């Protein structure tokens, strides 16, 4: 049928322009300016399509006596609509389905324009009928308004993932929701929760983790925060979207176990535990079918198995493939405009689609709008609610709570960090990222901050005249530079990746070419650390880079992700010990790329293996350079004891919670914020298993010398594996070893749980 489609040919390169385009008139909207709701109205008379296929219904069709399918509310529809009269909402939707004409219906199923309208990706409503439509804006780094508007650029999600603190992430969600509303939007296109399969993935920075349990917990926190303010969150990209350069065509293959146990559980969790309002389908194919055409994904798993009651939106422009194939698979809304859904009339005419199919999609979208109260909300613009002191302070707090201390050697009598101002005369600052606004890629998640505190700015602000900060901008160090470095009290090299190295494809740099630091930066690190034993490297990047070729000679090493607009202050906070380092890696840092599964971003078809990340490394007994979950503090802890509420459980009670109490002692002289991690192993399992699977974690603060207990909980269902024969998740009746410790490699405490 594709030949029938009068498709708007859109070169990939045009996508970038679309994301940057906006029909906003020059001056930014005044504070709290009412948006003219009529501009978002869709009427029968209004032709919104670019298609040549006529669809000949008229306003008189509204009186045509159409009878929609009867709809019986369920527990799931009531849960989705919690706090509102869910059954009345369903009845109202039935009335609307009766009254709407087919043209109005298909008008509701696609966005309004290829570009943005006043910063917003618009899916029109019909205000006269109380249908608000959707007003969407990108996350997940912050609210992606277009310059000259500004918003808080938070640390990218991968760095926030390193906080291992879902409640902190919930506060980020609240702040982003406030900024979303202030931009006149009602839907935030975040969180990105695609598994980090390989650190060369260009959008690694947008997601939280290589691990489904950690990812799920962070996503639940974020979605709860966003939706607590009435903004709809969007889980994206569903599913298996972990390569950029071929994202529009790659066919990702994997067996069902891998899909169900590695790539999907966190989506389910964000739906079940946080009632995520919507889901965005991915660009790529899964098992031979584009995700928007994949009925197994969008209907059988998402709706039939998980009971999801919200709507599915396409990814932009090249994310929809046909009308009937997508709609019958479970796609409800094509964004940003009906490039493919213009085929709806033709597909109805040829019998591939019925009005009932449209009704199903519209019911889900109207449910989302009514349950989240979009129909009753005035859309206002309030730029003063973005980049507030509170939000900028939160951005700094998140960054400093998340920066990971990877190495801290003793030089002379003490560890090189924290730096002590009274002992410093000169701090030399070097590196390609030291004095640039390094807050992430230039893709759809880019956020225009008013200003960015670079690492150099942060160090200068910290100095307050107590010591000199000397910046050497060139990476080629001449004799004078080397002498300055040699004489310095400490050297801070801020290096890693820039937006030119990695990012969203089409709009940004795409996948990383390698995990190596730029060659001249390696030379710089080696030269500086050869001159000065107090050389500290702050590494900025989306996810893991190789550090083994150059980290042996450096005294201290930190991973700072892309730390957001307040990142420079946060880096200084950690270096000077204004905060105890508490970040833990949400990914493994391998010694070398060859230790990881292959990353293929050129083939049209790739196969994902069951074991990735730390599971892959542990199964092959390959020691990582820095392990998943790892991070140092300025103190030291000892894991002393573990006990379970019960050492037995019943597989027939999957919702029962297992609680492990882990006793941790702070054996050092400074306070710590420790993240206790609980991994599960099964020896003698009937199926292939990872050596260790993270199943719970909890964060505790411990005063010097004190002992505290961390409570780590998981539901028994979290132990389930996908049974290929029974075609469902089952809990193996066996003995599970629960291991607790500070990271995936060090799990000194053990307890057993027998499941009968
Ligand atoms: C990205 C999505 C984004 C959308 C709208 C696409 O290119 O893949 O993540 O939400 O654009 O900007």
Tab-separated table of C-alpha atoms and ligand atoms in Angstrom, residues 19 121 138 189 203 236-237 247 280 283 315-316 444 504 507, ligand 1:
chain	number	residue	atom	x	y	z
A	19	UNK	CA	13.150	20.715	15.821
A	121	UNK	CA	4.427	20.466	19.506
A	138	UNK	CA	10.697	17.815	25.104
A	189	UNK	CA	8.279	14.131	26.304
A	203	UNK	CA	21.714	9.267	23.408
A	236	UNK	CA	10.129	6.777	25.482
A	237	UNK	CA	11.181	5.152	23.232
A	247	UNK	CA	17.643	4.466	14.346
A	280	UNK	CA	6.204	7.016	22.697
A	283	UNK	CA	11.831	4.639	15.472
A	315	UNK	CA	8.229	9.319	17.469
A	316	UNK	CA	8.551	12.334	15.220
A	444	UNK	CA	15.691	17.234	20.866
A	504	UNK	CA	20.909	12.346	18.959
A	507	UNK	CA	19.962	16.695	15.112
B	1	LIG	C1	13.149	12.191	19.324
B	1	LIG	C2	12.171	12.188	20.487
B	1	LIG	C3	11.623	13.563	20.687
B	1	LIG	C4	10.972	14.019	19.398
B	1	LIG	C5	10.340	15.396	19.505
B	1	LIG	C6	12.580	12.832	18.079
B	1	LIG	O1	13.588	13.078	17.168
B	1	LIG	O2	13.555	10.860	19.047
B	1	LIG	O3	12.799	11.730	21.652
B	1	LIG	O4	10.717	13.580	21.750
B	1	LIG	O5	11.948	14.052	18.392
B	1	LIG	O6	11.296	16.372	19.609
